PDB file of C-alpha atoms in Angstrom:
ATOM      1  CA  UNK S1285     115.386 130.601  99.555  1.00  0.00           C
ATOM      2  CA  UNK S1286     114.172 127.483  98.541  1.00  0.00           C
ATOM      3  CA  UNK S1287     110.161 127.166  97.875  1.00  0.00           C
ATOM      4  CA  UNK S1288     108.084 124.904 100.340  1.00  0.00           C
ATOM      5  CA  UNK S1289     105.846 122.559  98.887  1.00  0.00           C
ATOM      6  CA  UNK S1290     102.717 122.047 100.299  1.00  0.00           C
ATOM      7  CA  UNK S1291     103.221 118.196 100.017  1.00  0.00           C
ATOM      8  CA  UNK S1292     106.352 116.701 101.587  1.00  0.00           C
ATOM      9  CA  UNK S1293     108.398 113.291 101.498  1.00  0.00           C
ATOM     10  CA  UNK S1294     106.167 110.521 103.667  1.00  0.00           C
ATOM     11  CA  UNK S1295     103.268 112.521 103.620  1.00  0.00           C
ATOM     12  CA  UNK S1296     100.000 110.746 102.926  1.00  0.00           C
ATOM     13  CA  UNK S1297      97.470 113.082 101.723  1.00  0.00           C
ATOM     14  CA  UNK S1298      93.482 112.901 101.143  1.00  0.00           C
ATOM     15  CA  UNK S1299      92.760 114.049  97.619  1.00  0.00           C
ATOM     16  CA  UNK S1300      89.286 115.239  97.614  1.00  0.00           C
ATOM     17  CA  UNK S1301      88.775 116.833  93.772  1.00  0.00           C
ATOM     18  CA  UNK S1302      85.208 118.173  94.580  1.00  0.00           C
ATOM     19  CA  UNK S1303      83.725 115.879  91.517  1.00  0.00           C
ATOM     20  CA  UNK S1304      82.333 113.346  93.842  1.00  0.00           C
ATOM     21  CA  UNK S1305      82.696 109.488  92.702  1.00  0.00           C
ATOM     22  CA  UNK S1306      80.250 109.224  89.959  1.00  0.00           C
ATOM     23  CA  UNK S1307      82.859 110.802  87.557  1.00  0.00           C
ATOM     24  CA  UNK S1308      83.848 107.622  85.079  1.00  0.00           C
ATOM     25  CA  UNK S1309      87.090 109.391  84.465  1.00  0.00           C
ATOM     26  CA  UNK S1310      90.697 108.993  86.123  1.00  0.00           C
ATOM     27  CA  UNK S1311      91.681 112.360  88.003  1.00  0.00           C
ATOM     28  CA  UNK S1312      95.302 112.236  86.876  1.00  0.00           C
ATOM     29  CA  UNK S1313      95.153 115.347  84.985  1.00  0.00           C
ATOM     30  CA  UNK S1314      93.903 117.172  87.966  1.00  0.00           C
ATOM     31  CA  UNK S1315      96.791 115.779  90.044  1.00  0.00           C
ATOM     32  CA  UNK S1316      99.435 116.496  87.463  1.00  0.00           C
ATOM     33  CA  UNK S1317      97.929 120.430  87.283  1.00  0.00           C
ATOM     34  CA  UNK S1318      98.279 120.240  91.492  1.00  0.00           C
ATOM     35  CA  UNK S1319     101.836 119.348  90.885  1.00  0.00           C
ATOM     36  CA  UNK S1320     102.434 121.740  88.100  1.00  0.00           C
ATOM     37  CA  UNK S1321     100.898 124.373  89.454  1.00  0.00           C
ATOM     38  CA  UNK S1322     102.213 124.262  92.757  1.00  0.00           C
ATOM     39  CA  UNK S1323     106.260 124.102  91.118  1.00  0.00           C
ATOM     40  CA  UNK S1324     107.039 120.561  91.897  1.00  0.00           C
ATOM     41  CA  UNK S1325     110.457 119.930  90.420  1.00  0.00           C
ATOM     42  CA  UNK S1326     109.852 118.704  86.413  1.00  0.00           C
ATOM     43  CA  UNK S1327     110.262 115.540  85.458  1.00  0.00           C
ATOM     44  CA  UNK S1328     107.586 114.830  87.604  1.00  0.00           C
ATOM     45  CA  UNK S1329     108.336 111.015  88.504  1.00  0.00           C
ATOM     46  CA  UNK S1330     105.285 109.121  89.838  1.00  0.00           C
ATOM     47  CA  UNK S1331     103.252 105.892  89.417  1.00  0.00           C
ATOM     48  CA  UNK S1332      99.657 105.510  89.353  1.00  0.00           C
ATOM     49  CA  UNK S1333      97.367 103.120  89.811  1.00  0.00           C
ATOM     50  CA  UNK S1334      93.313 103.516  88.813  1.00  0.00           C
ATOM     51  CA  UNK S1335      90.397 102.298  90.281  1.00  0.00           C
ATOM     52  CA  UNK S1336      90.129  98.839  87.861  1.00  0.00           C
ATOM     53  CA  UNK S1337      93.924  98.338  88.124  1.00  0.00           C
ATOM     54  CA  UNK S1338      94.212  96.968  84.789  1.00  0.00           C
ATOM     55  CA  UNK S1339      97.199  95.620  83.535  1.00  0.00           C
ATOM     56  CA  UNK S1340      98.936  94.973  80.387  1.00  0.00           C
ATOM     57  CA  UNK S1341      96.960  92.105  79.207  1.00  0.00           C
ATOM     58  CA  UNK S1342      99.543  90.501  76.793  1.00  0.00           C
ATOM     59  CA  UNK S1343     101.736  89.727  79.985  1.00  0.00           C
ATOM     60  CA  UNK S1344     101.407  87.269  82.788  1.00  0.00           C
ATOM     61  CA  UNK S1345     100.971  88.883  86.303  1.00  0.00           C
ATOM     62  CA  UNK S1346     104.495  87.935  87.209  1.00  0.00           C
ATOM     63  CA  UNK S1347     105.899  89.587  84.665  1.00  0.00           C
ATOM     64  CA  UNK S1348     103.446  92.517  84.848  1.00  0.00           C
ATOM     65  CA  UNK S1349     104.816  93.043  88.822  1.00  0.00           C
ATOM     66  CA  UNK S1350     108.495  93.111  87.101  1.00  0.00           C
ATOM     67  CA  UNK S1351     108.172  95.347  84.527  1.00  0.00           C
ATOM     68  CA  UNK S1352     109.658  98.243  85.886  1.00  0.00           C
ATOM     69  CA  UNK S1353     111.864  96.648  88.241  1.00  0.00           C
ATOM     70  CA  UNK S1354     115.559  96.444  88.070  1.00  0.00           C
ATOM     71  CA  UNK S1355     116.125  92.429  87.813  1.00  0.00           C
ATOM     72  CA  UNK S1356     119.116  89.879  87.460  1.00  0.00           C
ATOM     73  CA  UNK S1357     117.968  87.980  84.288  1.00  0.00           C
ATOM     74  CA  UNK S1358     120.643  84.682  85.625  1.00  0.00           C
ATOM     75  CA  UNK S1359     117.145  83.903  87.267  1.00  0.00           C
ATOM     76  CA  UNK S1360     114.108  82.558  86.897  1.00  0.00           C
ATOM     77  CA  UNK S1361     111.308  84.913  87.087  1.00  0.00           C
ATOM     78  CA  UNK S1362     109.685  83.230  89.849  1.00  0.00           C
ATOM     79  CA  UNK S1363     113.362  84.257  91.664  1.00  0.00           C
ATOM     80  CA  UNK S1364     113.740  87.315  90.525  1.00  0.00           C
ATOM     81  CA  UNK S1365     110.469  88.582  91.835  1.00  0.00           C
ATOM     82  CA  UNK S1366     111.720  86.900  95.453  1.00  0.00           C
ATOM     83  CA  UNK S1367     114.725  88.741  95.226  1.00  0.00           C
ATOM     84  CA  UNK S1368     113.029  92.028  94.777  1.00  0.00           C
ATOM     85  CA  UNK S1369     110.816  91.780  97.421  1.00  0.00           C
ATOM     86  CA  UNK S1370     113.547  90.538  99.640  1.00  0.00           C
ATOM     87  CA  UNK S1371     115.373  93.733  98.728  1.00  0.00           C
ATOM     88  CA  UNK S1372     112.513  95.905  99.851  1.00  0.00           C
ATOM     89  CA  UNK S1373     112.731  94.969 103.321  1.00  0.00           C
ATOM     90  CA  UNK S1374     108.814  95.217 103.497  1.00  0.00           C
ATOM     91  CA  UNK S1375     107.485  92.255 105.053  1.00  0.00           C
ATOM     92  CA  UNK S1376     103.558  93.627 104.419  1.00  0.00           C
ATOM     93  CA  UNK S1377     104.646  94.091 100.416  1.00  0.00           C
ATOM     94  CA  UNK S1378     105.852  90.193 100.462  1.00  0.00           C
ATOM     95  CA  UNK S1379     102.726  89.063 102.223  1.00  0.00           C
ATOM     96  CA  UNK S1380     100.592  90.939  99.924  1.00  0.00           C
ATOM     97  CA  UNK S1381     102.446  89.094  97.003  1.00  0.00           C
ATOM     98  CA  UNK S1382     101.893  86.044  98.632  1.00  0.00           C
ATOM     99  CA  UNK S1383      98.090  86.645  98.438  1.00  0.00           C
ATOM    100  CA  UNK S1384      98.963  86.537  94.811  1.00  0.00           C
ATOM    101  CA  UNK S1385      98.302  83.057  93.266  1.00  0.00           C
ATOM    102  CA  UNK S1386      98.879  82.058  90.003  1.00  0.00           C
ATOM    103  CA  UNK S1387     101.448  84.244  88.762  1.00  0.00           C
ATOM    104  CA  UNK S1388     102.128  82.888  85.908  1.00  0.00           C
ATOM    105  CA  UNK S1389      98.242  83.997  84.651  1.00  0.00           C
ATOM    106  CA  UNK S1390      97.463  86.063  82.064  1.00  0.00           C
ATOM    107  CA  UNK S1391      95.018  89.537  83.800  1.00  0.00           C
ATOM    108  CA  UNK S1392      91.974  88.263  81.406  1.00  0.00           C
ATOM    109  CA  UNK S1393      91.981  84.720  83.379  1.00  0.00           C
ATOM    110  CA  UNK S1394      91.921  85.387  87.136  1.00  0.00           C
ATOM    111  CA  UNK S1395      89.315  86.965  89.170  1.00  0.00           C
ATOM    112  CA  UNK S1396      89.024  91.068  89.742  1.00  0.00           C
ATOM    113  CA  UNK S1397      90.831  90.752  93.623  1.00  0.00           C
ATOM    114  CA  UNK S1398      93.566  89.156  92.173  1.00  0.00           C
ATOM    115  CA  UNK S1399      94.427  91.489  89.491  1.00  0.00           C
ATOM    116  CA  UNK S1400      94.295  94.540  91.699  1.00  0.00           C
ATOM    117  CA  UNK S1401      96.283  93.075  94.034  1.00  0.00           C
ATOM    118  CA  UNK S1402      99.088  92.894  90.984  1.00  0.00           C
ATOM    119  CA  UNK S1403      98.322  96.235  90.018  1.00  0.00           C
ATOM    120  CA  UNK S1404      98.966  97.518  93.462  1.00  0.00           C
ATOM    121  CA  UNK S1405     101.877  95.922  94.349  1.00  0.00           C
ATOM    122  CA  UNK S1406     103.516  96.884  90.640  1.00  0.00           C
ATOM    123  CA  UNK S1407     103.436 100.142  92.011  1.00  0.00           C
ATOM    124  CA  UNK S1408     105.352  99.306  95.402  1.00  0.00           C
ATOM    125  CA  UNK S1409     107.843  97.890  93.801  1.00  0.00           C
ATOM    126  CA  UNK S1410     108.195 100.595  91.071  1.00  0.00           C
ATOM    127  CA  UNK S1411     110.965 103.606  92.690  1.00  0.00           C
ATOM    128  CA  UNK S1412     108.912 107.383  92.375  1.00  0.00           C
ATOM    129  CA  UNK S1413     108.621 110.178  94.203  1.00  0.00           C
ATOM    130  CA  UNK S1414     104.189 109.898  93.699  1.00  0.00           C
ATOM    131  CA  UNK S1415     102.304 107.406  93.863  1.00  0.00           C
ATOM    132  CA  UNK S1416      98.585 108.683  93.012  1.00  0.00           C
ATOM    133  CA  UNK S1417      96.125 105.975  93.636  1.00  0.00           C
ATOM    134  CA  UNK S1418      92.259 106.169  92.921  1.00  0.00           C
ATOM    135  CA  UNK S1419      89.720 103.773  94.714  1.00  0.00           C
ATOM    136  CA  UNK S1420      92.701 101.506  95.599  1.00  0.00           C
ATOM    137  CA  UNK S1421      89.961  99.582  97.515  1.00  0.00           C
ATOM    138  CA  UNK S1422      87.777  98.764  95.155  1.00  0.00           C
ATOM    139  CA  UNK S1423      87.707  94.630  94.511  1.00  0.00           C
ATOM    140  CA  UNK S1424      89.933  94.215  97.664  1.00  0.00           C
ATOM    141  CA  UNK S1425      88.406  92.383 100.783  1.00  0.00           C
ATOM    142  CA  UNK S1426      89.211  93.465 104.390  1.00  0.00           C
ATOM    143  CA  UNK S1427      92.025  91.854 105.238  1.00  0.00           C
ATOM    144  CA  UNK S1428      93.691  92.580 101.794  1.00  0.00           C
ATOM    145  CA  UNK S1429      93.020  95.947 102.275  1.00  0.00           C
ATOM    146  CA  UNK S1430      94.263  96.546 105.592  1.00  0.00           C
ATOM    147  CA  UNK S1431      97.592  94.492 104.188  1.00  0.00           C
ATOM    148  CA  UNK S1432      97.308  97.076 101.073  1.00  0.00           C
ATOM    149  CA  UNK S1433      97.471  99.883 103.842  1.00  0.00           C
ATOM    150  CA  UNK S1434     100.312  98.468 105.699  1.00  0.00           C
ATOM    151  CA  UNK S1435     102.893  97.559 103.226  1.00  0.00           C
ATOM    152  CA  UNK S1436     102.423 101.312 101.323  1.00  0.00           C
ATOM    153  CA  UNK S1437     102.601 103.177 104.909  1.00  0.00           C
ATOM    154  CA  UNK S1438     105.811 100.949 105.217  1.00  0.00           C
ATOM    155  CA  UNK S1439     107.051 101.972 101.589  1.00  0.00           C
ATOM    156  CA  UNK S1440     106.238 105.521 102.413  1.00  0.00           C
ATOM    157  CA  UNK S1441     107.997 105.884 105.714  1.00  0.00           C
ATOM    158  CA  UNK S1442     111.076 103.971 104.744  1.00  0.00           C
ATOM    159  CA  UNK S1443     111.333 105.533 101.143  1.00  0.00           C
ATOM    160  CA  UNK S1444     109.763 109.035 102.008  1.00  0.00           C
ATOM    161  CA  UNK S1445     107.593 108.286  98.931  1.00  0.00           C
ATOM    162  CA  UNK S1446     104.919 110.998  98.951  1.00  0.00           C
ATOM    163  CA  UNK S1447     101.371 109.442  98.417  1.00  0.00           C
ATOM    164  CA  UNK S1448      98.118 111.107  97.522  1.00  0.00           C
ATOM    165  CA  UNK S1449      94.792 108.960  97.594  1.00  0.00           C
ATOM    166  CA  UNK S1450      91.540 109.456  96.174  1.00  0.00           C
ATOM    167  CA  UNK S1451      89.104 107.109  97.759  1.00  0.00           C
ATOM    168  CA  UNK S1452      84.934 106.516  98.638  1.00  0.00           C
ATOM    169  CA  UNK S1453      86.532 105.028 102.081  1.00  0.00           C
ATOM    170  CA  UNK S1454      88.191 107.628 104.042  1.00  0.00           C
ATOM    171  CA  UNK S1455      87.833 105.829 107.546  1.00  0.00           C
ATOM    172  CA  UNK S1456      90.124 103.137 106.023  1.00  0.00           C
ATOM    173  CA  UNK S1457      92.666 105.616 105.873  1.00  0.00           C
ATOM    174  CA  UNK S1458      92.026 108.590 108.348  1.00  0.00           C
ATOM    175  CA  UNK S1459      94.380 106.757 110.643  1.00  0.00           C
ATOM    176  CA  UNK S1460      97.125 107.633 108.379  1.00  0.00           C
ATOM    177  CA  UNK S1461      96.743 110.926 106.175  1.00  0.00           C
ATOM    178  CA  UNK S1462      98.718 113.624 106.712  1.00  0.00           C
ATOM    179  CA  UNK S1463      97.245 116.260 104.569  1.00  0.00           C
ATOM    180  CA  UNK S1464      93.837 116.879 102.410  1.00  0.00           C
ATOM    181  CA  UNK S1465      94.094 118.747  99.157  1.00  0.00           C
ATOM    182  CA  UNK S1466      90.451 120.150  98.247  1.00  0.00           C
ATOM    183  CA  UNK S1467      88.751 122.723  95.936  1.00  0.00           C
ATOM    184  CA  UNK S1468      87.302 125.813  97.775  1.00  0.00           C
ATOM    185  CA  UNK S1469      84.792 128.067  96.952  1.00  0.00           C
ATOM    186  CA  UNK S1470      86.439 129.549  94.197  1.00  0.00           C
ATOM    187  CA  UNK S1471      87.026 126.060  92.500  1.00  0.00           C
ATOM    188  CA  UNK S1472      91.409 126.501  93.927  1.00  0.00           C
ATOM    189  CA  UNK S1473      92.981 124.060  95.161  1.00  0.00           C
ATOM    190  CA  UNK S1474      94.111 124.362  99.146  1.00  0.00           C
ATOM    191  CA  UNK S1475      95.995 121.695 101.063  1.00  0.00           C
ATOM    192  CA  UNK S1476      95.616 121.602 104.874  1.00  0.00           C
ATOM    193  CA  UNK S1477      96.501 119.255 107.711  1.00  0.00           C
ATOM    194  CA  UNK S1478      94.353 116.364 107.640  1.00  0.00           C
ATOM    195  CA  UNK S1479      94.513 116.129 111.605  1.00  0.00           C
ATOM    196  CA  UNK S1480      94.640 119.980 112.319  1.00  0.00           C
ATOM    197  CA  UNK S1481      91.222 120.883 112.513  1.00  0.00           C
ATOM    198  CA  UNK S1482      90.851 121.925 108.585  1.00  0.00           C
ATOM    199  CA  UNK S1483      93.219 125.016 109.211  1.00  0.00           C
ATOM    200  CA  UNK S1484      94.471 126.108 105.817  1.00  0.00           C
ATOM    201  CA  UNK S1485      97.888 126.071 105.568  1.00  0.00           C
ATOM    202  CA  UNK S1486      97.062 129.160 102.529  1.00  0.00           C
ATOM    203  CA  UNK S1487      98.417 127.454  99.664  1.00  0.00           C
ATOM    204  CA  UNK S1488      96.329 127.534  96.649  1.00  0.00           C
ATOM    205  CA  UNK S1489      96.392 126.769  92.840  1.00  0.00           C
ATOM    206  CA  UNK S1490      94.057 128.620  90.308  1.00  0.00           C
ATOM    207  CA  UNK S1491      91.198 126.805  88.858  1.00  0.00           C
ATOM    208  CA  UNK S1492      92.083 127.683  85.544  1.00  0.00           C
ATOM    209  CA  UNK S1493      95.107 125.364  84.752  1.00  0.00           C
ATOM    210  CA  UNK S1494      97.059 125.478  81.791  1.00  0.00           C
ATOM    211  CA  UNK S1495      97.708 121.713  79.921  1.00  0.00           C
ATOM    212  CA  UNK S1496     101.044 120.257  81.093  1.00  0.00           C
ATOM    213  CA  UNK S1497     103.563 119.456  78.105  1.00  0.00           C
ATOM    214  CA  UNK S1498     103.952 115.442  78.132  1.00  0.00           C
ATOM    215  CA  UNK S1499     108.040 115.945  77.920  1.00  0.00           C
ATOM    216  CA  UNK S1500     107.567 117.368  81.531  1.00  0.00           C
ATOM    217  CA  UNK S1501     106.280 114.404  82.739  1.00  0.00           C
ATOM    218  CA  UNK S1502     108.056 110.983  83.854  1.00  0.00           C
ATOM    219  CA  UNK S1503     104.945 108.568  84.028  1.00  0.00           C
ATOM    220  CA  UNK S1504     105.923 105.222  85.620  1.00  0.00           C
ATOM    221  CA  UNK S1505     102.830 103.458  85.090  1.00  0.00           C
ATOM    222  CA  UNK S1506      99.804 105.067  83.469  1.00  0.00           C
ATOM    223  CA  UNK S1507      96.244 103.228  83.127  1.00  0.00           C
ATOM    224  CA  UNK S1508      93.149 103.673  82.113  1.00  0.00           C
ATOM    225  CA  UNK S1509      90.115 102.178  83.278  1.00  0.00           C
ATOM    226  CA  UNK S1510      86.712 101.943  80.990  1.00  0.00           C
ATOM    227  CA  UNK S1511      84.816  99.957  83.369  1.00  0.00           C
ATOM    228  CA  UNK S1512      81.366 101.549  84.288  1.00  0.00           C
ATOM    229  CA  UNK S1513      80.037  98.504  86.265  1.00  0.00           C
ATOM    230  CA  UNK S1514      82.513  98.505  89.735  1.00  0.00           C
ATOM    231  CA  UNK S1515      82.447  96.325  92.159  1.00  0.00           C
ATOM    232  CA  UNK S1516      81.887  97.973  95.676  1.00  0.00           C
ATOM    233  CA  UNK S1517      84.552  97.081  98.012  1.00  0.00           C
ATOM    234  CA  UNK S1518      83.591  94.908 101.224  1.00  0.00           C
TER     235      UNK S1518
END
């Protein structure tokens, strides 16, 4: 009989890691043990997008969006990236693009929103089965936000993408998790349904967790973010 996984295709799920947000580090360890622990099928294939969403500096932002994206190279850039987003059929993902100016830009020359905005929509356009995201609101205004929310709800349902979401701002999102993953007492994690009145579904990982091998891992986009000083979002 085949083993069910306590996170399934378009689920959105809460991931509250018990460390509170004053940690300065990225949880993607923790949510690589979650996955490893809990048998997901190896390579795991996901993309990931920290809190600064920093880029890689020595490319514009156009080409940055692009980089792990299947493209026709008989175009321009500027094309390409039209024809991509076409493709996706998400008409929040091309909006949010939109917000995008100055593509051509290098990450060190335009302003904090802007680049997160990139970083963010990278990751819709890459294809994985995760998307882990951490503070995805920080820098982002209302209205970018709630765009943010849209076109990965849309990505989600239409690709069955499963995506887990550590954030300061759960009200933002309650509308739209599925599940919560959490440490109990004993420092394990559980997963329950987010809208189910906290009744365990009884699935639980031990809090000692063994280092996963790197060759069992399919990292799309991995970042890191040093930045102490963040910017609260509105």
């Amino acid at each position: 009989m085949k083993k069910k996984l306590p996170l399934e295709k378009m689920d959105l799920a809460l991931f509250d890691n018990g460390q509170g947000h004053s940690c300065k580090f990225s949880q993607l360890k923790d949510f690589i043990g979650f996955l490893g622990h809990f048998g997901y099928p190896r390579p795991f294939r996901f993309s990931h997008v920290e809190a600064g969403g920093p880029l890689i500096e020595n490319l514009s932002l156009e080409d940055n969006l692009l980089l792990h994206v299947d493209c026709n190279e008989t175009f321009e850039r500027e094309k390409q990236l039209e024809i991509v987003l076409e493709k996706s059929g998400n008409p929040h993902l091309k909006r949010l693009c939109d917000i995008i100016r100055l593509k051509a830009s290098m990450p060190k020359d335009v302003d904090d929103e802007t680049r997160k905005l990139a970083a963010l929509v990278k990751a819709l356009l890459q294809k994985s089965d995760f998307l882990f995201l951490e503070d995805p609101e920080k820098f982002l205004g209302k209205e970018s936000l709630a765009l943010f929310i849209s076109a990965l709800v849309y990505k989600s349902a239409t690709s069955g993408q499963i995506v887990v979401v550590n954030t300061r701002f759960k009200a933002s999102w309650s509308a739209h998790f599925t599940k919560t993953i959490f440490r109990d007492e004993l420092n394990s994690f559980q997963v329950n349904h987010f809208n189910n009145g906290f009744q365990s579904t009884m699935i639980k990982m031990p809090s000692s967790q063994t280092p996963e091998e790197e060759g069992f891992l399919k990292i799309v986009n991995a970042n890191y973010d040093e930045t102490d000083q963040n910017k609260k979002a509105s």
